[in-house]
PDB file of C-alpha atoms in Angstrom:
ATOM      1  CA  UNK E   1      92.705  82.729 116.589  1.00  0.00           C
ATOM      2  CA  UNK E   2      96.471  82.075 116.909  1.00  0.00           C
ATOM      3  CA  UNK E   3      95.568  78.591 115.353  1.00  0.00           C
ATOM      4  CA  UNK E   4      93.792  79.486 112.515  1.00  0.00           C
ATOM      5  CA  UNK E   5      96.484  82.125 111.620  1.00  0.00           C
ATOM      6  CA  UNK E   6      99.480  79.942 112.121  1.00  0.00           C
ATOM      7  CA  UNK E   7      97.453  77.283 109.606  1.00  0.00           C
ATOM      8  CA  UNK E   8      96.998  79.829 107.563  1.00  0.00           C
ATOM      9  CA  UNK E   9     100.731  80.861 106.985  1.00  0.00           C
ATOM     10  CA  UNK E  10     101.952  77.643 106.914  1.00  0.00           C
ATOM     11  CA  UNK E  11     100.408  77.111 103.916  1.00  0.00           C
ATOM     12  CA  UNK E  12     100.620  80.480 102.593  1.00  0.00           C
ATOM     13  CA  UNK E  13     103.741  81.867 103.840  1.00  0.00           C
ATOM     14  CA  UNK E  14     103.298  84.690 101.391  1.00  0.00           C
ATOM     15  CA  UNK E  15     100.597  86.026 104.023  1.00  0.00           C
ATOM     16  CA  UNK E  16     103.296  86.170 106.753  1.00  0.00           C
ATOM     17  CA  UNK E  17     103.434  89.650 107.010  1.00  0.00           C
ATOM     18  CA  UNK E  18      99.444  90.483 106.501  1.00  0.00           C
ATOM     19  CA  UNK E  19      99.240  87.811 109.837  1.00  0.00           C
ATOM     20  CA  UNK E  20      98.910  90.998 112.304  1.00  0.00           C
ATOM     21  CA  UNK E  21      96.408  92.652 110.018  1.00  0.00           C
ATOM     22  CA  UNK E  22      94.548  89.617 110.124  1.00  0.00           C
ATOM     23  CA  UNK E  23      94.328  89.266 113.350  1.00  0.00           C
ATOM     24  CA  UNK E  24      93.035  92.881 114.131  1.00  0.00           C
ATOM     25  CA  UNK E  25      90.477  92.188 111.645  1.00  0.00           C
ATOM     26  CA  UNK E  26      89.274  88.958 113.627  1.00  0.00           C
ATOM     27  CA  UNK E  27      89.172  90.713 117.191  1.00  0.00           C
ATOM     28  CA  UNK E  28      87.058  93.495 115.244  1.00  0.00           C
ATOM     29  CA  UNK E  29      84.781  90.848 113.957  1.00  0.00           C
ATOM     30  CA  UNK E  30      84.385  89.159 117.052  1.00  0.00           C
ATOM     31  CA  UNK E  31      83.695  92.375 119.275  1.00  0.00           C
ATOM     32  CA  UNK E  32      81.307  93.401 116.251  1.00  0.00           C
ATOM     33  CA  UNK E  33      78.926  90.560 117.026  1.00  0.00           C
ATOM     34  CA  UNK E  34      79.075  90.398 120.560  1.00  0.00           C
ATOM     35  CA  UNK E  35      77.544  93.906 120.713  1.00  0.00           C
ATOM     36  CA  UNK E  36      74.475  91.895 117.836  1.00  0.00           C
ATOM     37  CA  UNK E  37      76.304  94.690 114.758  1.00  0.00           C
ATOM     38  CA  UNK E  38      76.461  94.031 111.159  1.00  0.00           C
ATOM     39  CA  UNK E  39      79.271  93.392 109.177  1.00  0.00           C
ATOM     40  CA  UNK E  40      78.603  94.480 105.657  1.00  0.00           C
ATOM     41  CA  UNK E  41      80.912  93.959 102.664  1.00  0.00           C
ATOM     42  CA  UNK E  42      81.338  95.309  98.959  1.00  0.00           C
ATOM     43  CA  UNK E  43      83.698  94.592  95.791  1.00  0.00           C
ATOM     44  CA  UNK E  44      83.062  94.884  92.087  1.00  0.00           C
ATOM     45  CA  UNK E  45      84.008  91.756  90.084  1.00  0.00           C
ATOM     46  CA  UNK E  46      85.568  89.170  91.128  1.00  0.00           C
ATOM     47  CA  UNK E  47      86.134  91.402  94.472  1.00  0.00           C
ATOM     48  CA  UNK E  48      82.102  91.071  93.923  1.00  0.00           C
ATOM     49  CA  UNK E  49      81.886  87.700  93.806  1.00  0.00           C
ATOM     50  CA  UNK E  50      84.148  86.955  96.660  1.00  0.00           C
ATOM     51  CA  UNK E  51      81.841  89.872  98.960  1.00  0.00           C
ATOM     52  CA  UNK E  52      79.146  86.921  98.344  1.00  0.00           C
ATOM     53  CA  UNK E  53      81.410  84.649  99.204  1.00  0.00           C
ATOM     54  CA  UNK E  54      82.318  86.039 102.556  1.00  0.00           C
ATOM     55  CA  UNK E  55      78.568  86.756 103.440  1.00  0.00           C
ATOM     56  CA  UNK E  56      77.561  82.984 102.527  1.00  0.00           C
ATOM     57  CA  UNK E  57      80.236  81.687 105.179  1.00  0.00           C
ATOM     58  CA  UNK E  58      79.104  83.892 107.856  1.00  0.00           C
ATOM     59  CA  UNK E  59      75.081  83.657 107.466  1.00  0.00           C
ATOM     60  CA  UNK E  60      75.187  79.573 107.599  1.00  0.00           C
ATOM     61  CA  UNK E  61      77.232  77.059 108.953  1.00  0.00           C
ATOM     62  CA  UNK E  62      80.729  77.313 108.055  1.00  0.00           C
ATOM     63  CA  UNK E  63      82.505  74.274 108.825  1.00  0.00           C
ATOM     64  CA  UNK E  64      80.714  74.151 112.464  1.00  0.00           C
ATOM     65  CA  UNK E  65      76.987  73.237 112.671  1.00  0.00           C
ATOM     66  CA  UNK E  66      74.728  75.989 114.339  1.00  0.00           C
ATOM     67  CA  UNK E  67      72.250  74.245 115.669  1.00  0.00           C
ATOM     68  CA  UNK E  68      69.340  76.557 117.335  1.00  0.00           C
ATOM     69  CA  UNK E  69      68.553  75.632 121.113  1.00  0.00           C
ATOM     70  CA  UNK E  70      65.546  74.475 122.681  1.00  0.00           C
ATOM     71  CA  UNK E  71      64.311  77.914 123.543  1.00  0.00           C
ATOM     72  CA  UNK E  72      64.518  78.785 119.731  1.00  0.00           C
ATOM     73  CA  UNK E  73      62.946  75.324 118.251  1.00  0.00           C
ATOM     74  CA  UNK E  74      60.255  76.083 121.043  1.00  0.00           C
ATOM     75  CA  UNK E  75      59.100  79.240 119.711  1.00  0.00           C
ATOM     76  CA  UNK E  76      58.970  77.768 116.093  1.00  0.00           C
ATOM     77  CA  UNK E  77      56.700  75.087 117.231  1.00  0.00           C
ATOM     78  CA  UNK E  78      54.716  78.228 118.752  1.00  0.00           C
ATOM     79  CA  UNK E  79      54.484  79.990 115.968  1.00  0.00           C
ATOM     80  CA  UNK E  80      53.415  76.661 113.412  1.00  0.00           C
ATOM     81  CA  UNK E  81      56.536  74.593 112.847  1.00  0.00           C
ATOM     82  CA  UNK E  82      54.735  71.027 113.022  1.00  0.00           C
ATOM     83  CA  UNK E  83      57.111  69.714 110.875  1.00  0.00           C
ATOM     84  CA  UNK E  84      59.411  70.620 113.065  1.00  0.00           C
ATOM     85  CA  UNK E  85      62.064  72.679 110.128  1.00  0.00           C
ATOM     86  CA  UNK E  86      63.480  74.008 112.984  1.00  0.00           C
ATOM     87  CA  UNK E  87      66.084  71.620 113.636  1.00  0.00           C
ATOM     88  CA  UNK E  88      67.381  72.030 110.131  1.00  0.00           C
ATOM     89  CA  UNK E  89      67.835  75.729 110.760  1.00  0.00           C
ATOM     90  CA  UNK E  90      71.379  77.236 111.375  1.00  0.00           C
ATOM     91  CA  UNK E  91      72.259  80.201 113.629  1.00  0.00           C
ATOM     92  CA  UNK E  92      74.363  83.081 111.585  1.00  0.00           C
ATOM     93  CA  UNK E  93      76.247  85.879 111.855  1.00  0.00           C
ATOM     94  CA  UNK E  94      74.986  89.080 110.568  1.00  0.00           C
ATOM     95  CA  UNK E  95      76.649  89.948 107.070  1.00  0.00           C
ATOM     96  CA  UNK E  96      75.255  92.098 104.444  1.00  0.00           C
ATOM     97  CA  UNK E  97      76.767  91.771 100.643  1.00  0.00           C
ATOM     98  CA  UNK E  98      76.030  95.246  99.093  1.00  0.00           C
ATOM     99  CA  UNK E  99      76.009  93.629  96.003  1.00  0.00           C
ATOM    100  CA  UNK E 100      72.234  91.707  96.944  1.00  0.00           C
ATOM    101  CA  UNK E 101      69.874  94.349  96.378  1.00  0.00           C
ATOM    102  CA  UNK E 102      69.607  94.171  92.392  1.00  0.00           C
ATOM    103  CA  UNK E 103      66.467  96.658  92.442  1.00  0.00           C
ATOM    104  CA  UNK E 104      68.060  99.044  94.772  1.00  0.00           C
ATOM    105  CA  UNK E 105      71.222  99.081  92.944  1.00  0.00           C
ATOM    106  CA  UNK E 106      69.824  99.664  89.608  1.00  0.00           C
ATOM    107  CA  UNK E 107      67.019 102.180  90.422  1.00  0.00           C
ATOM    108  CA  UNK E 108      69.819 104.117  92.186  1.00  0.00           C
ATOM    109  CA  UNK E 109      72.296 104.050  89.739  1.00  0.00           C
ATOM    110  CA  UNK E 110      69.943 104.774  87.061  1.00  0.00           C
ATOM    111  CA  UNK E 111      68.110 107.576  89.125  1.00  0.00           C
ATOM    112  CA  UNK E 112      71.064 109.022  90.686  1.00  0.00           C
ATOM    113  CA  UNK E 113      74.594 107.544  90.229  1.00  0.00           C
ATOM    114  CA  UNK E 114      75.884 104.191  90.373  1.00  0.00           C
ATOM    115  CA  UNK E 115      78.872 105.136  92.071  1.00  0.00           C
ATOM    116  CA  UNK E 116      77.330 105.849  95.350  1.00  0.00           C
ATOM    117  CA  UNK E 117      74.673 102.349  94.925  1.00  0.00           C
ATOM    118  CA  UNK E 118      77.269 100.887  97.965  1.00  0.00           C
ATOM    119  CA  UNK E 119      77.575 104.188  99.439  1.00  0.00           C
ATOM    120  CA  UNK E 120      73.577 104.529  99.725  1.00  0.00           C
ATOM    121  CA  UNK E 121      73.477 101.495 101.181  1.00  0.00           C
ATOM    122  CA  UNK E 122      75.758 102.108 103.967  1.00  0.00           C
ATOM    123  CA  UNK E 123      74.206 105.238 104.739  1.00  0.00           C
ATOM    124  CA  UNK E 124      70.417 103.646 104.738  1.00  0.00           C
ATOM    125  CA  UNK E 125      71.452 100.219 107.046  1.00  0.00           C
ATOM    126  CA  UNK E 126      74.989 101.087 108.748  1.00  0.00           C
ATOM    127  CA  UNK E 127      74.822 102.213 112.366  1.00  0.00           C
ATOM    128  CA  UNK E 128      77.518 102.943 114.751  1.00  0.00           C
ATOM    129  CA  UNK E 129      80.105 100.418 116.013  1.00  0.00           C
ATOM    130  CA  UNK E 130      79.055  98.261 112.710  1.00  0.00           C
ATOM    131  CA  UNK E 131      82.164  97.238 110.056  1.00  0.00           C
ATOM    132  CA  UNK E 132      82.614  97.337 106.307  1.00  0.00           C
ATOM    133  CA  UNK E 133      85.021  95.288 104.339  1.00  0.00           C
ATOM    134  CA  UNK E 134      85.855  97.067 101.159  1.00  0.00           C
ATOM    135  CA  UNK E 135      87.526  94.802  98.748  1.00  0.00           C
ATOM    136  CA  UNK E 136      89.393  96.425  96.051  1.00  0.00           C
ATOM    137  CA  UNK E 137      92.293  94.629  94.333  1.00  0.00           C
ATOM    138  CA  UNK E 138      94.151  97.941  92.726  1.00  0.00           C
ATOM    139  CA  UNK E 139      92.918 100.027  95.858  1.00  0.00           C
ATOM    140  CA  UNK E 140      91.004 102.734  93.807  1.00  0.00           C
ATOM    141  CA  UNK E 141      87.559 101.870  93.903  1.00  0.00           C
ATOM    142  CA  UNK E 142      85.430 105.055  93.470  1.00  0.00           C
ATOM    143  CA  UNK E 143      82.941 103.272  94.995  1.00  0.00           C
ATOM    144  CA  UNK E 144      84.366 101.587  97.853  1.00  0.00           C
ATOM    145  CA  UNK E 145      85.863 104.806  98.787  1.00  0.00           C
ATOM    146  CA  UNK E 146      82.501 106.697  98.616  1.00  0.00           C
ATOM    147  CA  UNK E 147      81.085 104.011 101.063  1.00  0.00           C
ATOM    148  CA  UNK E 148      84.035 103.980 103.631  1.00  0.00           C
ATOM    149  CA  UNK E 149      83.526 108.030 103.774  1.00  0.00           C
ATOM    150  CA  UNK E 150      79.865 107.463 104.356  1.00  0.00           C
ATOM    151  CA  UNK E 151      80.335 104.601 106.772  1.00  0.00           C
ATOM    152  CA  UNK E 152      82.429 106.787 108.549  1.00  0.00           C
ATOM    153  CA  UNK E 153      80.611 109.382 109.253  1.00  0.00           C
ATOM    154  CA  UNK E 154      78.279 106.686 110.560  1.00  0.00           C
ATOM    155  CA  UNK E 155      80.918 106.094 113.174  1.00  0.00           C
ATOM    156  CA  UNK E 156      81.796 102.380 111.342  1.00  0.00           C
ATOM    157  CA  UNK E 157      85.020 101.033 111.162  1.00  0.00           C
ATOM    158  CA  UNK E 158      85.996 100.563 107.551  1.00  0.00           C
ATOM    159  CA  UNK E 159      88.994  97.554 107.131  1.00  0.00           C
ATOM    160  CA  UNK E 160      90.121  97.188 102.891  1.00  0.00           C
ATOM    161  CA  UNK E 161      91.351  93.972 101.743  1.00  0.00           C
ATOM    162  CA  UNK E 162      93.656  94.847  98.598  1.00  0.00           C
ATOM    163  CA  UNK E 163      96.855  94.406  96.877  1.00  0.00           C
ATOM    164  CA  UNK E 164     100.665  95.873  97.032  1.00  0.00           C
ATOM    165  CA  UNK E 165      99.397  98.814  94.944  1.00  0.00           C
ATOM    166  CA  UNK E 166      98.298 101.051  98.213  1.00  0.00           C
ATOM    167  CA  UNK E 167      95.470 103.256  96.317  1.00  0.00           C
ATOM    168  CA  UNK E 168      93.668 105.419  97.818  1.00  0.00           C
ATOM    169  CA  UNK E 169      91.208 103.763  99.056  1.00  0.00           C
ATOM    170  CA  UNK E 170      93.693 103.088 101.828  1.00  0.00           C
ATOM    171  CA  UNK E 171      93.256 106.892 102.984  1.00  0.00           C
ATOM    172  CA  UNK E 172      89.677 105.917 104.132  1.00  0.00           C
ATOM    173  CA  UNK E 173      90.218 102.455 105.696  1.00  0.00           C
ATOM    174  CA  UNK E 174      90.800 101.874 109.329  1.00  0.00           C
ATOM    175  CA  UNK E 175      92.730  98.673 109.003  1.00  0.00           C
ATOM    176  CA  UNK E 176      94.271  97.793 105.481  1.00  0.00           C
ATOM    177  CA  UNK E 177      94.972  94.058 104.915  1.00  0.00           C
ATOM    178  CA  UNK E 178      97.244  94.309 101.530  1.00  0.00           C
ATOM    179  CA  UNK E 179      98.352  91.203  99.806  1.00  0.00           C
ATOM    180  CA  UNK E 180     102.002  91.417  98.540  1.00  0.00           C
ATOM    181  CA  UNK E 181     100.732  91.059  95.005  1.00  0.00           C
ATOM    182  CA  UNK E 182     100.084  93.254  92.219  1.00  0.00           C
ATOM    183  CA  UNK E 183      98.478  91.314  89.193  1.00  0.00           C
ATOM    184  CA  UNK E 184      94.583  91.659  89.724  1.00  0.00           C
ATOM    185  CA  UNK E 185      94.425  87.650  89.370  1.00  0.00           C
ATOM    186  CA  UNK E 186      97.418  86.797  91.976  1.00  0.00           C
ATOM    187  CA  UNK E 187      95.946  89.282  95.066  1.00  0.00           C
ATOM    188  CA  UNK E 188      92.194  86.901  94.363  1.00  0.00           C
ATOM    189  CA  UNK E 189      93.905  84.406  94.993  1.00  0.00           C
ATOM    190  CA  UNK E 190      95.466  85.043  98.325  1.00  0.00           C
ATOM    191  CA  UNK E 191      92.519  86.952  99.644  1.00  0.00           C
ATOM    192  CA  UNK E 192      90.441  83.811  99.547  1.00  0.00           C
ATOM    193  CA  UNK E 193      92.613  81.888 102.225  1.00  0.00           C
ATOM    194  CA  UNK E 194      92.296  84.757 104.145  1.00  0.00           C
ATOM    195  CA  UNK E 195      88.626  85.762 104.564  1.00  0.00           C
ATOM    196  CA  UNK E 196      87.992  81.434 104.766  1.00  0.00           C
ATOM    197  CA  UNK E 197      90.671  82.053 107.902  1.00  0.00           C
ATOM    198  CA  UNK E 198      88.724  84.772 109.297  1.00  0.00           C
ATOM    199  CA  UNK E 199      85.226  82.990 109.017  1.00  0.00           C
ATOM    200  CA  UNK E 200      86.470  79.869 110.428  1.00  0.00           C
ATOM    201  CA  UNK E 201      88.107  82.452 113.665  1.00  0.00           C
ATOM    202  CA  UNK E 202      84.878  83.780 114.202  1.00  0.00           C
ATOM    203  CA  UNK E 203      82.543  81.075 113.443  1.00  0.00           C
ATOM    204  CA  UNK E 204      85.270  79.232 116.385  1.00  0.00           C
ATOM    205  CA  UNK E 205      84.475  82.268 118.585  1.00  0.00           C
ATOM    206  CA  UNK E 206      81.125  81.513 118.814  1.00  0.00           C
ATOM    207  CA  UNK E 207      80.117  78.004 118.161  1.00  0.00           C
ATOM    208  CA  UNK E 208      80.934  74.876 120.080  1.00  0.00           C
ATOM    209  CA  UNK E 209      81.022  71.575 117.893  1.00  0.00           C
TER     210      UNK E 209
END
């Protein structure tokens, strides 16, 4: 981990100070999937886009290959894999984007209210000992707040990535990683070095080359 971080500020020394942070948020990662939890993650926007982002990095191969092992490719061939696909498949990491259920989303937040779509969500899937990343650039989501109170009382740990602004969203979150930026464009860009450093920790924690 120490690696990764120490890359990571080097060329960012911006992030010096959100290093620590970091670091808790890799340990919590890494203890989440050695008990087989889920790590689920929300934003709106760009925050959105980058929740994808995260997800995409932890389901595939990352910048390790994943290969599955004999046992695996053995029950494939069991089960009809005669063209043997197996080997092309790629172990992940469980990560849910609460952004990937269009149908859900919309029914909900046209039946009910679309403030709560990630909150409903958490409620439905989350389970105790699971994490949510909230990521909220001014801090004042509505809606990532609403989920962090409901994956709370699901006994989750709830860990915002954000900005210098320290909204309130910061009241619900268990860890708070805060970029020392406060243009909405700026704190994008620094959060992407830092959820590619914590994918590449974890990936490391659990995949040989």
């Amino acid at each position: 981990m120490e690696k990764y971080l120490d890359e990571l500020t080097a060329r960012y020394p911006v992030l010096a100070e959100t290093a620590p942070a970091i670091g808790k948020l890799i340990e919590m990662m890494i203890s989440l999937y050695r008990t087989n939890g889920t790590f689920f993650v929300a934003g709106n926007g760009g925050s959105g886009a980058d929740a994808e982002h995260i997800c995409g990095e932890l389901l595939k191969g990352f910048c390790r290959k994943r290969p599955l092992d004999k046992a695996d490719l053995e029950k494939l061939k069991s089960c009809g894999d005669e063209e043997n696909f197996g080997t092309q498949l790629q172990n992940g990491l469980r990560a849910v984007s609460l952004l990937s259920h269009p149908a859900l989303t919309t029914a909900f937040g046209n039946d009910v209210d679309p403030d709560l779509a990630f909150a409903q969500q958490v409620w439905a899937l989350g389970k105790a000992g699971d994490v949510m990343l909230g990521i909220s650039t001014g801090g004042n989501a509505s809606n990532i707040r609403k989920a962090f109170i409901a994956a709370r009382a699901k006994n989750m740990k709830t860990v915002l990535l954000t900005g210098n602004r320290h909204g309130i969203c910061e009241n619900y979150a268990d860890l708070v990683i805060a970029v020392p930026e406060k243009e909405t464009f700026k704190i994008q860009e620094l959060h992407l070095p830092i959820y590619h450093t914590v994918c590449l920790a974890v990936e490391a924690a659990f995949f040989n080359e």
